[in-house]
Coordinates of C-alpha atoms and ligand atoms in Angstrom, one line a residue:
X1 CA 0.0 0.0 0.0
X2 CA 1.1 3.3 -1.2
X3 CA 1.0 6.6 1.0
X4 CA -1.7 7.9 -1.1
X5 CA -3.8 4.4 -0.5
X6 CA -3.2 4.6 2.8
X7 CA -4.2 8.4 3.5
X8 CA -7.5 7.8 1.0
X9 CA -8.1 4.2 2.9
X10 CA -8.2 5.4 6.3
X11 CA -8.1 9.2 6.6
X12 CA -9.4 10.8 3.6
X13 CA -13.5 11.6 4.0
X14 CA -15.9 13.7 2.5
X15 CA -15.9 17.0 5.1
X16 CA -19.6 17.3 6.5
X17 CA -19.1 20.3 8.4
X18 CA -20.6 23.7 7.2
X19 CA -17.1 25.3 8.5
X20 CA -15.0 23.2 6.1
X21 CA -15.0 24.3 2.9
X22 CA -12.1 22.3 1.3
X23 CA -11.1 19.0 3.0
X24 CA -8.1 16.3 2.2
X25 CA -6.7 16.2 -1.1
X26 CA -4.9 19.2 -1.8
X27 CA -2.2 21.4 -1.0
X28 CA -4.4 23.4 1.9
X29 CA -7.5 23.1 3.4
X30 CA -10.1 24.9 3.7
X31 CA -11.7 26.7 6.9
X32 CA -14.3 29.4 7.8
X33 CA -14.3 30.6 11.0
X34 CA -17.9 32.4 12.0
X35 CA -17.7 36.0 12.0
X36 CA -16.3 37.3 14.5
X37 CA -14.4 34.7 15.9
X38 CA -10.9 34.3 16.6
X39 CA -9.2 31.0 15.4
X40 CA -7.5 28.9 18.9
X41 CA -4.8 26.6 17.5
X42 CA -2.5 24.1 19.5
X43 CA -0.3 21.2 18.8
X44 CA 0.5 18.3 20.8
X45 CA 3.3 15.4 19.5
X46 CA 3.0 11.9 20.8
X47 CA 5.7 9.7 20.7
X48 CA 6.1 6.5 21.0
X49 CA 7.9 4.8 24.5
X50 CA 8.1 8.8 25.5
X51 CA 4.0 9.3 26.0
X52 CA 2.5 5.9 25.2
X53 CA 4.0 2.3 25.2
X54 CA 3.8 -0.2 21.9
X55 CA 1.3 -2.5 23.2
X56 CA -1.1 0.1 23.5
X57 CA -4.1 -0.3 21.5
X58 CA -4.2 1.2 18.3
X59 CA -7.8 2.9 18.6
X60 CA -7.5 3.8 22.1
X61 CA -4.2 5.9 20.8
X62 CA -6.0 7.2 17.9
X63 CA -8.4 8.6 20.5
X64 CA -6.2 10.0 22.7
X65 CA -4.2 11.8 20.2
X66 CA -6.9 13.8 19.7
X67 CA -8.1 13.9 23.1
X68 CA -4.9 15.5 24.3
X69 CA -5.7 18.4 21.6
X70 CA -9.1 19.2 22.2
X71 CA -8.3 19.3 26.2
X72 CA -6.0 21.9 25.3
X73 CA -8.8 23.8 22.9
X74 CA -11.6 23.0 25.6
X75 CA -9.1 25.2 28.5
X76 CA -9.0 27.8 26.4
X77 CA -12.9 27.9 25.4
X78 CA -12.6 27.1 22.1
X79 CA -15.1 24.9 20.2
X80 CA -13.4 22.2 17.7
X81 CA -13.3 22.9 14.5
X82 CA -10.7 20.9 12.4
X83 CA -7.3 19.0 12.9
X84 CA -4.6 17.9 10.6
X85 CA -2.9 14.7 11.1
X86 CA 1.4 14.7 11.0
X87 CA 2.1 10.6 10.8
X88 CA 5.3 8.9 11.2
X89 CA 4.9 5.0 11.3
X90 CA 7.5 2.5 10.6
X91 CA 5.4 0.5 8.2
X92 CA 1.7 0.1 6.7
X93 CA 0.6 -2.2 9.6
X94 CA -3.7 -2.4 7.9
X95 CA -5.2 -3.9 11.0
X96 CA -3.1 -1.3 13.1
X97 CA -4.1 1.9 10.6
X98 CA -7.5 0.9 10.9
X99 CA -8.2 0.7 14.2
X100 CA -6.1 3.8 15.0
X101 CA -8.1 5.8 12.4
X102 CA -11.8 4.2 13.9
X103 CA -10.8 5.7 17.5
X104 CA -9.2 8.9 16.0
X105 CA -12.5 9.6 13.8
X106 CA -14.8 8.4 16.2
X107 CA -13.5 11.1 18.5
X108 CA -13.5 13.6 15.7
X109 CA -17.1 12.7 15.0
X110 CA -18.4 13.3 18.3
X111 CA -17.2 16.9 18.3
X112 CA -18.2 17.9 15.0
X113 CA -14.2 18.3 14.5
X114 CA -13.2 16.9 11.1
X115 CA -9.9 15.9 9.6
X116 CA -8.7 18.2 7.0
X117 CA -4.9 17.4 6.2
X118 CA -1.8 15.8 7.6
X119 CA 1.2 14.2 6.1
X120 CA 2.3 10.9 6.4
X121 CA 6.1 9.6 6.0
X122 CA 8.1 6.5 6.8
X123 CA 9.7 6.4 10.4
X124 CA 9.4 5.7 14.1
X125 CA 5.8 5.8 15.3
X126 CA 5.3 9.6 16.2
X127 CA 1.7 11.1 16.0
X128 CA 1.6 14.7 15.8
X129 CA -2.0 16.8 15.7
X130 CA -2.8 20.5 15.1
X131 CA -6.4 21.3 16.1
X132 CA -7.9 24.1 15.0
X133 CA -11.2 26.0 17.3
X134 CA -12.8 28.9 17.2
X135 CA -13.6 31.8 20.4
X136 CA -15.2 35.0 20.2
X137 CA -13.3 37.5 20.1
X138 CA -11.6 38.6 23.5
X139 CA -13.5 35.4 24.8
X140 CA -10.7 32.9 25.5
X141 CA -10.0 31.2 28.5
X142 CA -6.0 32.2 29.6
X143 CA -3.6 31.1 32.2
X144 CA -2.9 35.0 32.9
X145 CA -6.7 35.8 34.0
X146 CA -6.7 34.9 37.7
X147 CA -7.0 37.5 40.2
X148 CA -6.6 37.8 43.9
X149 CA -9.1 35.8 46.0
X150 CA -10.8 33.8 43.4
X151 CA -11.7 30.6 43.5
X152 CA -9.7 27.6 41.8
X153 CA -11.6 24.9 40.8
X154 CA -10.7 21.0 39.1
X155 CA -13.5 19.1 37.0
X156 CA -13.5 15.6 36.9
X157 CA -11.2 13.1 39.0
X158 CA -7.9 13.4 39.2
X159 CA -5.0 10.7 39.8
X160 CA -6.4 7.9 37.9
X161 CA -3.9 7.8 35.1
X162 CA -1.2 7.9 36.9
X163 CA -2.3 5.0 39.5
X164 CA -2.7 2.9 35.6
X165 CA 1.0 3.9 34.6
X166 CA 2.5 2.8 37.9
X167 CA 0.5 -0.8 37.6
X168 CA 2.1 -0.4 33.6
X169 CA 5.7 0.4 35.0
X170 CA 5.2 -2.4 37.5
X171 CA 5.7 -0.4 40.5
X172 CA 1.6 -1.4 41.9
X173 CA -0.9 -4.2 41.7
X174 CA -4.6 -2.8 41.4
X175 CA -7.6 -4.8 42.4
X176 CA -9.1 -6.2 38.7
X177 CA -12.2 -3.2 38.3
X178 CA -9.6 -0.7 39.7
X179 CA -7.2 -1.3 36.8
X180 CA -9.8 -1.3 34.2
X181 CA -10.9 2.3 35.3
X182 CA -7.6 4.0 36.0
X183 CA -6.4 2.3 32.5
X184 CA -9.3 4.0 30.6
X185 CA -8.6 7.2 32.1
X186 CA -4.7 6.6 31.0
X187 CA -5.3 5.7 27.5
X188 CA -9.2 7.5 26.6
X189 CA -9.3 10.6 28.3
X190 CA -12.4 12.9 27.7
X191 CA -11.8 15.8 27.1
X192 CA -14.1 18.4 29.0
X193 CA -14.9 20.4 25.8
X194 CA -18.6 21.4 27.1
X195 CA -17.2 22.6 30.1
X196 CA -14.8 24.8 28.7
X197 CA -17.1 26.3 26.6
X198 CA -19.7 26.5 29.0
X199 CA -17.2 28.4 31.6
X200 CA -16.6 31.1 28.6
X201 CA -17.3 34.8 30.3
X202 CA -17.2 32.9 34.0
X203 CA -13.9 31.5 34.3
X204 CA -11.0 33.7 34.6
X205 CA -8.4 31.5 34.1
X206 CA -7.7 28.4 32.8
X207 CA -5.7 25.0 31.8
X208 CA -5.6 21.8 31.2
X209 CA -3.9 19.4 33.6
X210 CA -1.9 17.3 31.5
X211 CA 1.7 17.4 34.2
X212 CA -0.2 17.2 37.4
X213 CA -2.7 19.3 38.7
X214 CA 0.1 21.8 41.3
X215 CA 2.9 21.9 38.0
X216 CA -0.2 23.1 36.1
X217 CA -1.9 25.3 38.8
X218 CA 1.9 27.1 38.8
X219 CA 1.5 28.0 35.3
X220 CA -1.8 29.9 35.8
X221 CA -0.3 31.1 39.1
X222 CA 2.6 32.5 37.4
X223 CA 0.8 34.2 34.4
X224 CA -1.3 36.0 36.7
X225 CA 1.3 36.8 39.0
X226 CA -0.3 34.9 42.2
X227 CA -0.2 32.4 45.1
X228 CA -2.6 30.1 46.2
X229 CA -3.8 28.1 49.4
X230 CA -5.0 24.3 48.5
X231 CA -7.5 23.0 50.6
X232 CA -6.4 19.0 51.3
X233 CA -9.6 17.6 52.4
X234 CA -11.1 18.9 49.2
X235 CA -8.0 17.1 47.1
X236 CA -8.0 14.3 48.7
X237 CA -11.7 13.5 47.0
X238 CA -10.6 14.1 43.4
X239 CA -9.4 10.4 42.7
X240 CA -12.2 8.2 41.6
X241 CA -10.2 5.1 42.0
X242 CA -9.8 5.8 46.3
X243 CA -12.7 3.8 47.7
X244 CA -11.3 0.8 45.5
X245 CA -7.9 0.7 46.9
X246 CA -8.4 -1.2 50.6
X247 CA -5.9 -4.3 50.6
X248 CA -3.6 -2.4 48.6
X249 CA -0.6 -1.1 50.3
X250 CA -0.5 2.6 49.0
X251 CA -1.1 5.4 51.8
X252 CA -3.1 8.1 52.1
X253 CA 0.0 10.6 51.0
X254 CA 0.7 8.5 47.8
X255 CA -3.0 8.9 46.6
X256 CA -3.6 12.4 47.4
X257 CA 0.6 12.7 45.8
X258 CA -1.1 10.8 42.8
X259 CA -3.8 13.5 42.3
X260 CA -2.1 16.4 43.0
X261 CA 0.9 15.5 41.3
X262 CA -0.1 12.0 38.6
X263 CA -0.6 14.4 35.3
X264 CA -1.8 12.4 32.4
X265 CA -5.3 13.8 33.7
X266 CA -7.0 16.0 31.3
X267 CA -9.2 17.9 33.2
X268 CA -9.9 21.4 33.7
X269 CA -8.1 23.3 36.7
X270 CA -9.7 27.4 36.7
X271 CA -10.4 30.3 38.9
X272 CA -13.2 32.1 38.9
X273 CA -15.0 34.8 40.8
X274 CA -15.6 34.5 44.9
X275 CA -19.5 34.7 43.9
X276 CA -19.7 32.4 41.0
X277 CA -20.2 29.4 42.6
X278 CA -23.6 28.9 41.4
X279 CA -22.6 29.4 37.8
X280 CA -19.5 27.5 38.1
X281 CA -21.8 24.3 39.1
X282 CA -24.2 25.5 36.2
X283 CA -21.2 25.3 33.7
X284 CA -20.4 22.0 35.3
X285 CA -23.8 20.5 34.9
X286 CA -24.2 21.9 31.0
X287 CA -20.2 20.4 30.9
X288 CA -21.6 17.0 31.9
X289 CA -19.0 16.8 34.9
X290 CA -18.2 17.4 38.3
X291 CA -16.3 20.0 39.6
X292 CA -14.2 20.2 42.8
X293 CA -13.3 23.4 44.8
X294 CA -9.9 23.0 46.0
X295 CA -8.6 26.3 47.2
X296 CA -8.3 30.1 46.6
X297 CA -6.0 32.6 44.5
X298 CA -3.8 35.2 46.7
X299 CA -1.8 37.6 47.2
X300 CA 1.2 35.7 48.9
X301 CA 3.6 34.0 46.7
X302 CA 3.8 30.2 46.1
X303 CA 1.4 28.0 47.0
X304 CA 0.6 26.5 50.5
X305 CA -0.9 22.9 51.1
X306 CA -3.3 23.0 54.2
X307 CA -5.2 20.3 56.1
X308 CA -8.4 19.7 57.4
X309 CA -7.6 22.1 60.7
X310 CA -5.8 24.7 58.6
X311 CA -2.3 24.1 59.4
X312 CA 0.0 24.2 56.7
X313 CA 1.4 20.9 55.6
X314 CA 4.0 22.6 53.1
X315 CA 4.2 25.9 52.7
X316 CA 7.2 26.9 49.8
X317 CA 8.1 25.4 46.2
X318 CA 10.8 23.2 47.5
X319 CA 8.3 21.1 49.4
X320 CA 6.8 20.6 45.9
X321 CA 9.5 18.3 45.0
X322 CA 8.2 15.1 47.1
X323 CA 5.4 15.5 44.9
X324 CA 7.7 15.4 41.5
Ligands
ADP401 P1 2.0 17.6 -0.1 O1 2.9 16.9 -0.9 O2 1.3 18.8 -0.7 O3 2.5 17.9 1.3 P2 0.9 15.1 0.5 O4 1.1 14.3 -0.7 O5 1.8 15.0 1.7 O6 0.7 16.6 0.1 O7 -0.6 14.8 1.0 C1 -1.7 14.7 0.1 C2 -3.0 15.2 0.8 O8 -3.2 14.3 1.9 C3 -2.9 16.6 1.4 O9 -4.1 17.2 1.3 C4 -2.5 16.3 2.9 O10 -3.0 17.3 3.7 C5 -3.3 15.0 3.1 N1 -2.7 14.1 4.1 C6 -1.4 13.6 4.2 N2 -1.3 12.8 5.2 C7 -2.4 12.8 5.9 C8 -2.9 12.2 7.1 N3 -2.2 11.4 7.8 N4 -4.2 12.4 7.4 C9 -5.0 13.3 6.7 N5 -4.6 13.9 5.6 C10 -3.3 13.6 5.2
MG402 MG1 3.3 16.0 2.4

């Protein structure tokens, strides 16, 4: 099979989507932004051994290249409008391409975000995707939006992921159910593209935790030129896996380490308002998913852990480390 056979196989379709006007097939495609809008763009690389392992499943990779692209379009507010498709793969494996494109497209398909272009070469298995959304104008979601004495906020669970890699690097054993969960987390994320949009015009900053939920919360800290206070008690709920760990051996510290720290999570970690709470849990229900208060912007630099009777637990950056 040529590279023209493969790319008309498996990723060449007609474009059904009023914003594509010109699809696969030629030297550019397409696009048409709605008026007013500003196009939101971002590129995420996946190699292989680095950010997944060979015996992953092909269509469970095809959706999580994606995935990984529209979390980062979903933290900014964007809806999904098109993505190109950079391949590298050592050879034209048919059972491999197809199953990879069925969980790539299926993905696309649910968010109305089509394939328009790509290239495709011989080499090591490397997947690299540009997605392309759309914001009105002034509308996007930053990191450099927080102010002083909002709210932070996670959706979803946290932790999960990184409790699968450890089981994969051979470092825990999970009970059966536990494993199957925190594995689909690993390899499918969701990405919480209804919440993001829905938390346009509330939220006033935001990201998507892909290194771990305090690494991430540093680069909104940082943009906005703040500190924060995490609330423990309220972190130590954000791994959906907890109340299936008795008769393992991992502690309290290493599951709450695991969400504050796992990455691999692809949720939504944003600020908002003091008074927003309603809307924030508004945003959450149109989003489809829960969302945990953890703590509060502020004034102080750094960021300071605290426990269930207020006393600090760690209190500068250095004590981040533990949690590396
Ligand atoms: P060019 O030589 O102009 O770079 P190519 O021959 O590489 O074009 O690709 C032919 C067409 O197929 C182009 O429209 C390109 O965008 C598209 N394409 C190439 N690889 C992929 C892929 N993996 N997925 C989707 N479209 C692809
Ligand atoms: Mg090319």
């Amino acid at each position: 099979m040529g590279e023209f056979d493969l790319i008309a196989r498996y990723f060449k379709r007609p474009p059904t989507q009023p914003h594509v006007d010109l699809g696969v097939g030629d030297d550019c495609a397409l696009l048409r932004p709605a008026a007013g809008m500003q196009l939101a763009v971002t590129s995420d690389m996946l190699v292989e051994g680095r950010h997944f392992l060979s015996t992953v499943d092909p269509f469970r990779l095809g959706h999580k290249s994606l995935a990984v692209n529209l979390s980062d379009l979903a933290a900014c507010g964007a809806r999904p409008l098109a993505f190109t498709l950079a391949l590298s793969l050592p050879r034209a494996d048919e059972s491999w391409l197809e199953s990879f494109s069925a969980g790539l497209l299926s993905l696309a398909d649910q968010y109305g975000c089509e394939l328009v272009g790509g290239d495709t070469t011989r080499g090591p298995l490397n997947i690299c995707i540009t997605a392309f959304g759309e914001v009105p104008r002034g509308q996007a979601l930053l990191r450099s939006g927080a102010q002083a004495g909002d709210d932070i906020y996670v959706s979803g669970t946290t932790g999960d992921a990184r409790l699968a890699l450890e089981v994969f690097r051979g470092s825990l054993s999970l009970p059966q159910q536990v494993f199957v969960q925190a594995r689909a987390r690993l390899e499918q994320p969701t990405p919480r593209v209804g919440l993001g949009l829905a938390l346009r015009g509330i939220a006033t900053a935001a990201i998507d935790i892909s290194d771990g939920l305090l690494g991430d919360l540093r680069h909104i800290l940082d943009a906005s030129g703040l500190g924060a206070t995490i609330h423990l008690p309220s972190a130590a709920t954000l791994m959906a896996a907890s109340r299936g760990l008795e008769g393992t051996n991992l502690t309290e510290k290493e599951l709450l380490q695991f969400s504050l720290a796992g990455g691999d999570d692809y949720e939504l970690l944003f600020t908002a308002p003091a008074g927003s709470h309603v809307a924030v849990q508004a945003a959450a229900a149109s989003g489809g998913v829960r969302v945990t208060h953890i703590g509060t912007a502020d004034r102080l630099p750094g960021v300071r852990l605290i426990d269930g009777e207020g006393r600090i637990q760690s209190g500068n950056d250095a004590s981040f480390d533990h949690f590396a």
